[in-house]
mmCIF file of C-alpha atoms and ligand atoms in Angstrom:
data_model
loop_
_atom_site.group_PDB
_atom_site.id
_atom_site.type_symbol
_atom_site.label_atom_id
_atom_site.label_comp_id
_atom_site.label_asym_id
_atom_site.label_seq_id
_atom_site.Cartn_x
_atom_site.Cartn_y
_atom_site.Cartn_z
ATOM 1 C CA UNK A 1 -0.025 0.144 -0.155
ATOM 2 C CA UNK A 2 1.152 3.318 -0.935
ATOM 3 C CA UNK A 3 2.108 6.191 1.756
ATOM 4 C CA UNK A 4 -0.137 9.196 2.351
ATOM 5 C CA UNK A 5 1.405 11.904 1.032
ATOM 6 C CA UNK A 6 1.725 14.764 3.302
ATOM 7 C CA UNK A 7 2.095 18.550 3.268
ATOM 8 C CA UNK A 8 3.326 20.607 6.543
ATOM 9 C CA UNK A 9 2.101 24.095 7.382
ATOM 10 C CA UNK A 10 4.509 26.001 9.788
ATOM 11 C CA UNK A 11 5.337 29.095 10.861
ATOM 12 C CA UNK A 12 7.810 29.191 13.297
ATOM 13 C CA UNK A 13 10.775 26.300 15.230
ATOM 14 C CA UNK A 14 9.178 23.401 13.815
ATOM 15 C CA UNK A 15 9.381 20.778 16.814
ATOM 16 C CA UNK A 16 6.316 19.357 15.775
ATOM 17 C CA UNK A 17 7.064 19.341 12.067
ATOM 18 C CA UNK A 18 10.382 17.306 13.348
ATOM 19 C CA UNK A 19 8.525 15.108 15.516
ATOM 20 C CA UNK A 20 6.507 14.429 12.238
ATOM 21 C CA UNK A 21 9.426 13.808 10.049
ATOM 22 C CA UNK A 22 11.279 11.477 13.030
ATOM 23 C CA UNK A 23 7.743 9.301 12.852
ATOM 24 C CA UNK A 24 7.491 9.439 8.888
ATOM 25 C CA UNK A 25 11.019 7.841 8.693
ATOM 26 C CA UNK A 26 10.075 4.366 10.981
ATOM 27 C CA UNK A 27 9.981 1.501 8.917
ATOM 28 C CA UNK A 28 5.945 1.061 9.222
ATOM 29 C CA UNK A 29 5.065 4.205 8.823
ATOM 30 C CA UNK A 30 2.167 5.114 6.941
ATOM 31 C CA UNK A 31 2.730 8.269 5.626
ATOM 32 C CA UNK A 32 5.347 10.448 4.066
ATOM 33 C CA UNK A 33 6.470 14.028 4.361
ATOM 34 C CA UNK A 34 6.622 15.349 0.689
ATOM 35 C CA UNK A 35 6.272 19.224 1.346
ATOM 36 C CA UNK A 36 6.606 22.275 3.840
ATOM 37 C CA UNK A 37 5.750 25.609 3.637
ATOM 38 C CA UNK A 38 5.777 28.454 6.011
ATOM 39 C CA UNK A 39 4.272 31.636 5.768
ATOM 40 C CA UNK A 40 7.092 33.264 7.729
ATOM 41 C CA UNK A 41 10.606 32.971 5.417
ATOM 42 C CA UNK A 42 12.128 33.106 8.739
ATOM 43 C CA UNK A 43 10.795 29.855 10.345
ATOM 44 C CA UNK A 44 13.340 27.498 11.750
ATOM 45 C CA UNK A 45 11.032 24.688 10.533
ATOM 46 C CA UNK A 46 12.115 25.441 6.951
ATOM 47 C CA UNK A 47 15.616 24.526 7.784
ATOM 48 C CA UNK A 48 14.678 21.286 9.541
ATOM 49 C CA UNK A 49 13.014 20.158 6.434
ATOM 50 C CA UNK A 50 15.588 21.114 4.294
ATOM 51 C CA UNK A 51 18.117 18.977 6.356
ATOM 52 C CA UNK A 52 15.530 16.277 6.250
ATOM 53 C CA UNK A 53 15.838 16.282 1.998
ATOM 54 C CA UNK A 54 12.162 17.541 2.055
ATOM 55 C CA UNK A 55 11.067 20.380 -0.310
ATOM 56 C CA UNK A 56 10.686 23.576 1.377
ATOM 57 C CA UNK A 57 9.346 26.872 0.633
ATOM 58 C CA UNK A 58 8.440 30.145 2.014
ATOM 59 C CA UNK A 59 4.854 32.149 0.815
ATOM 60 C CA UNK A 60 5.600 35.162 2.878
ATOM 61 C CA UNK A 61 1.466 36.550 3.687
ATOM 62 C CA UNK A 62 3.399 39.805 3.924
ATOM 63 C CA UNK A 63 3.961 39.933 0.330
ATOM 64 C CA UNK A 64 0.334 40.080 -0.260
ATOM 65 C CA UNK A 65 -1.563 42.879 -0.101
ATOM 66 C CA UNK A 66 -4.758 41.059 1.006
ATOM 67 C CA UNK A 67 -5.467 37.961 2.549
ATOM 68 C CA UNK A 68 -7.211 36.450 -0.459
ATOM 69 C CA UNK A 69 -4.530 37.005 -2.495
ATOM 70 C CA UNK A 70 -2.121 35.042 -0.167
ATOM 71 C CA UNK A 71 -4.939 31.924 0.289
ATOM 72 C CA UNK A 72 -5.151 31.957 -3.626
ATOM 73 C CA UNK A 73 -1.517 31.533 -3.941
ATOM 74 C CA UNK A 74 -1.066 29.436 -0.912
ATOM 75 C CA UNK A 75 -4.177 26.740 -2.630
ATOM 76 C CA UNK A 76 -2.216 26.936 -5.626
ATOM 77 C CA UNK A 77 0.775 25.609 -4.115
ATOM 78 C CA UNK A 78 -1.332 22.826 -2.213
ATOM 79 C CA UNK A 79 -3.259 21.960 -5.278
ATOM 80 C CA UNK A 80 0.180 21.401 -7.650
ATOM 81 C CA UNK A 81 1.444 19.168 -4.867
ATOM 82 C CA UNK A 82 -1.724 17.326 -4.623
ATOM 83 C CA UNK A 83 -1.030 15.822 -0.992
ATOM 84 C CA UNK A 84 -3.147 13.357 0.832
ATOM 85 C CA UNK A 85 -3.283 15.136 4.246
ATOM 86 C CA UNK A 86 -2.506 18.729 4.983
ATOM 87 C CA UNK A 87 -1.272 19.028 8.662
ATOM 88 C CA UNK A 88 -1.009 22.595 10.377
ATOM 89 C CA UNK A 89 2.076 22.263 12.739
ATOM 90 C CA UNK A 90 2.631 25.598 14.559
ATOM 91 C CA UNK A 91 0.754 27.065 11.095
ATOM 92 C CA UNK A 92 -0.738 30.809 12.869
ATOM 93 C CA UNK A 93 -2.526 31.900 10.214
ATOM 94 C CA UNK A 94 -6.622 31.860 10.484
ATOM 95 C CA UNK A 95 -7.860 30.973 7.363
ATOM 96 C CA UNK A 96 -11.181 31.753 5.550
ATOM 97 C CA UNK A 97 -14.124 29.654 5.529
ATOM 98 C CA UNK A 98 -13.618 28.936 1.801
ATOM 99 C CA UNK A 99 -9.820 28.087 2.090
ATOM 100 C CA UNK A 100 -11.053 25.532 4.883
ATOM 101 C CA UNK A 101 -13.853 23.911 3.370
ATOM 102 C CA UNK A 102 -11.904 23.427 0.198
ATOM 103 C CA UNK A 103 -10.000 20.984 2.458
ATOM 104 C CA UNK A 104 -12.130 19.406 4.740
ATOM 105 C CA UNK A 105 -11.825 16.128 5.894
ATOM 106 C CA UNK A 106 -7.487 16.520 4.756
ATOM 107 C CA UNK A 107 -6.416 19.312 6.884
ATOM 108 C CA UNK A 108 -5.576 18.576 10.455
ATOM 109 C CA UNK A 109 -4.314 20.580 13.402
ATOM 110 C CA UNK A 110 -2.694 20.352 16.891
ATOM 111 C CA UNK A 111 -3.655 22.837 19.551
ATOM 112 C CA UNK A 112 -2.243 23.247 22.578
ATOM 113 C CA UNK A 113 -5.230 22.611 25.051
ATOM 114 C CA UNK A 114 -7.878 20.096 25.882
ATOM 115 C CA UNK A 115 -10.407 21.360 23.684
ATOM 116 C CA UNK A 116 -13.355 22.807 23.643
ATOM 117 C CA UNK A 117 -11.473 24.012 26.599
ATOM 118 C CA UNK A 118 -9.313 27.014 25.919
ATOM 119 C CA UNK A 119 -9.945 27.676 22.054
ATOM 120 C CA UNK A 120 -7.540 30.464 20.573
ATOM 121 C CA UNK A 121 -4.427 31.992 22.019
ATOM 122 C CA UNK A 122 -2.881 32.076 25.081
ATOM 123 C CA UNK A 123 -4.008 28.804 26.089
ATOM 124 C CA UNK A 124 -1.227 27.958 28.725
ATOM 125 C CA UNK A 125 -1.760 31.145 30.704
ATOM 126 C CA UNK A 126 -5.453 31.003 30.562
ATOM 127 C CA UNK A 127 -5.553 27.323 31.960
ATOM 128 C CA UNK A 128 -3.812 28.556 34.965
ATOM 129 C CA UNK A 129 -5.755 31.697 35.634
ATOM 130 C CA UNK A 130 -8.752 29.259 35.285
ATOM 131 C CA UNK A 131 -7.326 27.036 37.933
ATOM 132 C CA UNK A 132 -7.576 24.048 36.044
ATOM 133 C CA UNK A 133 -5.694 20.896 37.118
ATOM 134 C CA UNK A 134 -5.641 18.918 34.029
ATOM 135 C CA UNK A 135 -4.612 20.854 30.350
ATOM 136 C CA UNK A 136 -2.624 19.034 27.026
ATOM 137 C CA UNK A 137 -3.275 19.561 23.414
ATOM 138 C CA UNK A 138 -5.582 18.420 21.214
ATOM 139 C CA UNK A 139 -5.267 17.374 17.563
ATOM 140 C CA UNK A 140 -8.054 17.958 15.471
ATOM 141 C CA UNK A 141 -9.626 17.842 11.775
ATOM 142 C CA UNK A 142 -9.715 21.582 10.656
ATOM 143 C CA UNK A 143 -13.043 23.099 9.574
ATOM 144 C CA UNK A 144 -14.440 26.139 9.409
ATOM 145 C CA UNK A 145 -14.830 27.021 13.189
ATOM 146 C CA UNK A 146 -11.579 27.755 14.219
ATOM 147 C CA UNK A 147 -10.410 24.993 16.875
ATOM 148 C CA UNK A 148 -13.497 23.326 16.687
ATOM 149 C CA UNK A 149 -13.413 20.245 14.602
ATOM 150 C CA UNK A 150 -13.498 16.690 15.537
ATOM 151 C CA UNK A 151 -10.906 15.658 17.692
ATOM 152 C CA UNK A 152 -8.943 12.535 16.677
ATOM 153 C CA UNK A 153 -6.790 12.414 19.878
ATOM 154 C CA UNK A 154 -5.933 14.462 23.246
ATOM 155 C CA UNK A 155 -2.854 14.097 25.692
ATOM 156 C CA UNK A 156 -3.420 15.538 28.926
ATOM 157 C CA UNK A 157 -0.935 17.008 31.341
ATOM 158 C CA UNK A 158 -0.979 17.851 35.754
ATOM 159 C CA UNK A 159 -1.256 21.166 36.313
ATOM 160 C CA UNK A 160 1.281 21.807 39.462
ATOM 161 C CA UNK A 161 1.295 24.513 41.732
ATOM 162 C CA UNK A 162 3.727 27.316 41.131
ATOM 163 C CA UNK A 163 3.451 26.228 37.332
ATOM 164 C CA UNK A 164 4.116 29.179 34.731
ATOM 165 C CA UNK A 165 2.970 29.207 31.289
ATOM 166 C CA UNK A 166 6.187 28.496 30.199
ATOM 167 C CA UNK A 167 6.774 25.568 32.033
ATOM 168 C CA UNK A 168 3.333 24.368 31.110
ATOM 169 C CA UNK A 169 4.202 24.872 27.405
ATOM 170 C CA UNK A 170 7.308 22.723 27.849
ATOM 171 C CA UNK A 171 5.282 20.151 29.302
ATOM 172 C CA UNK A 172 2.627 20.002 26.987
ATOM 173 C CA UNK A 173 5.206 20.543 24.081
ATOM 174 C CA UNK A 174 6.517 16.874 24.934
ATOM 175 C CA UNK A 175 3.107 15.542 24.799
ATOM 176 C CA UNK A 176 2.183 17.247 21.482
ATOM 177 C CA UNK A 177 5.152 15.499 19.795
ATOM 178 C CA UNK A 178 3.959 11.770 21.284
ATOM 179 C CA UNK A 179 0.329 12.930 19.905
ATOM 180 C CA UNK A 180 0.726 14.141 16.662
ATOM 181 C CA UNK A 181 2.457 11.229 14.951
ATOM 182 C CA UNK A 182 0.360 8.944 16.546
ATOM 183 C CA UNK A 183 -2.802 10.662 15.485
ATOM 184 C CA UNK A 184 -1.060 11.473 11.565
ATOM 185 C CA UNK A 185 -0.271 7.454 11.710
ATOM 186 C CA UNK A 186 -3.990 6.666 12.215
ATOM 187 C CA UNK A 187 -5.335 8.847 9.665
ATOM 188 C CA UNK A 188 -2.933 7.961 7.188
ATOM 189 C CA UNK A 189 -3.409 4.013 7.847
ATOM 190 C CA UNK A 190 -7.040 4.533 7.671
ATOM 191 C CA UNK A 191 -7.737 3.210 11.390
ATOM 192 C CA UNK A 192 -9.022 7.127 11.999
ATOM 193 C CA UNK A 193 -11.780 8.754 9.961
ATOM 194 C CA UNK A 194 -13.922 11.515 9.505
ATOM 195 C CA UNK A 195 -17.421 11.036 9.116
ATOM 196 C CA UNK A 196 -20.427 12.895 9.294
ATOM 197 C CA UNK A 197 -18.102 15.588 11.122
ATOM 198 C CA UNK A 198 -17.195 13.122 14.226
ATOM 199 C CA UNK A 199 -14.129 10.745 14.128
ATOM 200 C CA UNK A 200 -13.686 7.019 14.126
ATOM 201 C CA UNK A 201 -11.414 5.047 14.789
ATOM 202 C CA UNK A 202 -11.297 1.355 14.084
ATOM 203 C CA UNK A 203 -15.196 1.723 13.156
ATOM 204 C CA UNK A 204 -16.019 2.903 16.531
ATOM 205 C CA UNK A 205 -16.713 6.891 17.536
ATOM 206 C CA UNK A 206 -13.839 8.229 19.603
ATOM 207 C CA UNK A 207 -10.012 9.023 19.338
ATOM 208 C CA UNK A 208 -6.967 8.724 20.750
ATOM 209 C CA UNK A 209 -6.165 9.451 24.419
ATOM 210 C CA UNK A 210 -2.685 9.792 26.008
ATOM 211 C CA UNK A 211 -1.923 10.249 29.542
ATOM 212 C CA UNK A 212 1.337 12.148 30.782
ATOM 213 C CA UNK A 213 4.072 9.403 30.697
ATOM 214 C CA UNK A 214 6.746 11.406 31.966
HETATM 215 C C1 GRF B 1 2.951 24.438 19.558
HETATM 216 O O1 GRF B 1 2.904 24.570 20.939
HETATM 217 C C2 GRF B 1 1.724 24.241 18.826
HETATM 218 O O2 GRF B 1 0.408 23.412 20.009
HETATM 219 C C3 GRF B 1 1.326 25.304 18.677
HETATM 220 O O3 GRF B 1 2.497 26.215 17.892
HETATM 221 C C4 GRF B 1 3.482 25.719 19.059
HETATM 222 C C5 GRF B 1 4.915 25.906 18.246
HETATM 223 O O4 GRF B 1 4.683 24.690 17.262
HETATM 224 N N1 GRF B 1 0.313 25.807 17.565
HETATM 225 P P1 GRF B 1 6.385 24.156 16.647
HETATM 226 O O5 GRF B 1 7.438 24.083 17.975
HETATM 227 O O6 GRF B 1 6.638 25.377 15.737
HETATM 228 O O7 GRF B 1 5.880 22.625 16.241
#
């Protein structure tokens, strides 16, 4: 069976991209990363892709007068590559409903909270402010409602007294690097599917759940 071809969208350092690259290189992996696109030319993740001999390019959103022009250019690049899956890995652009709907069922994102809690930005500071004792990350299908697509998997971490947003972010990031590759492998192998807006894993509604293993 041929491997699923994956395109990864990034904006920053690409630690999630690196975890995905490492997982894709394992012998029994069901996916291969064929292309990386960053909306920021200075993104460190571009170097990670190049070092892994993966085609990498920057499409600087600031060089487009309007958001729609950037999205059109990005869609042209994606459609030229014809990936089976498009992964957002630290991709910090909010895309329009038209763009997202074009790739529904093929686009996946990782978000640093236990959705539906703490959608949006500054999730770690907000979790501390809210006084919750469990936090984590979620991998979900991308749809037009930001951070509200069906969940594919979640990993949770404890919040300890004295935690700062930075400490919490680093604890969550360790779990992101476990969770994302597992979820992508499940989708690429056909174990996880999006059916009528819900995730099914091995034929049953539900997804992957990880506990902090540190
Ligand atoms: C990660 O915390 C991810 O959850 C968020 O962006 C952060 C940076 O990710 N979406 P990376 O190191 O660039 O992969």
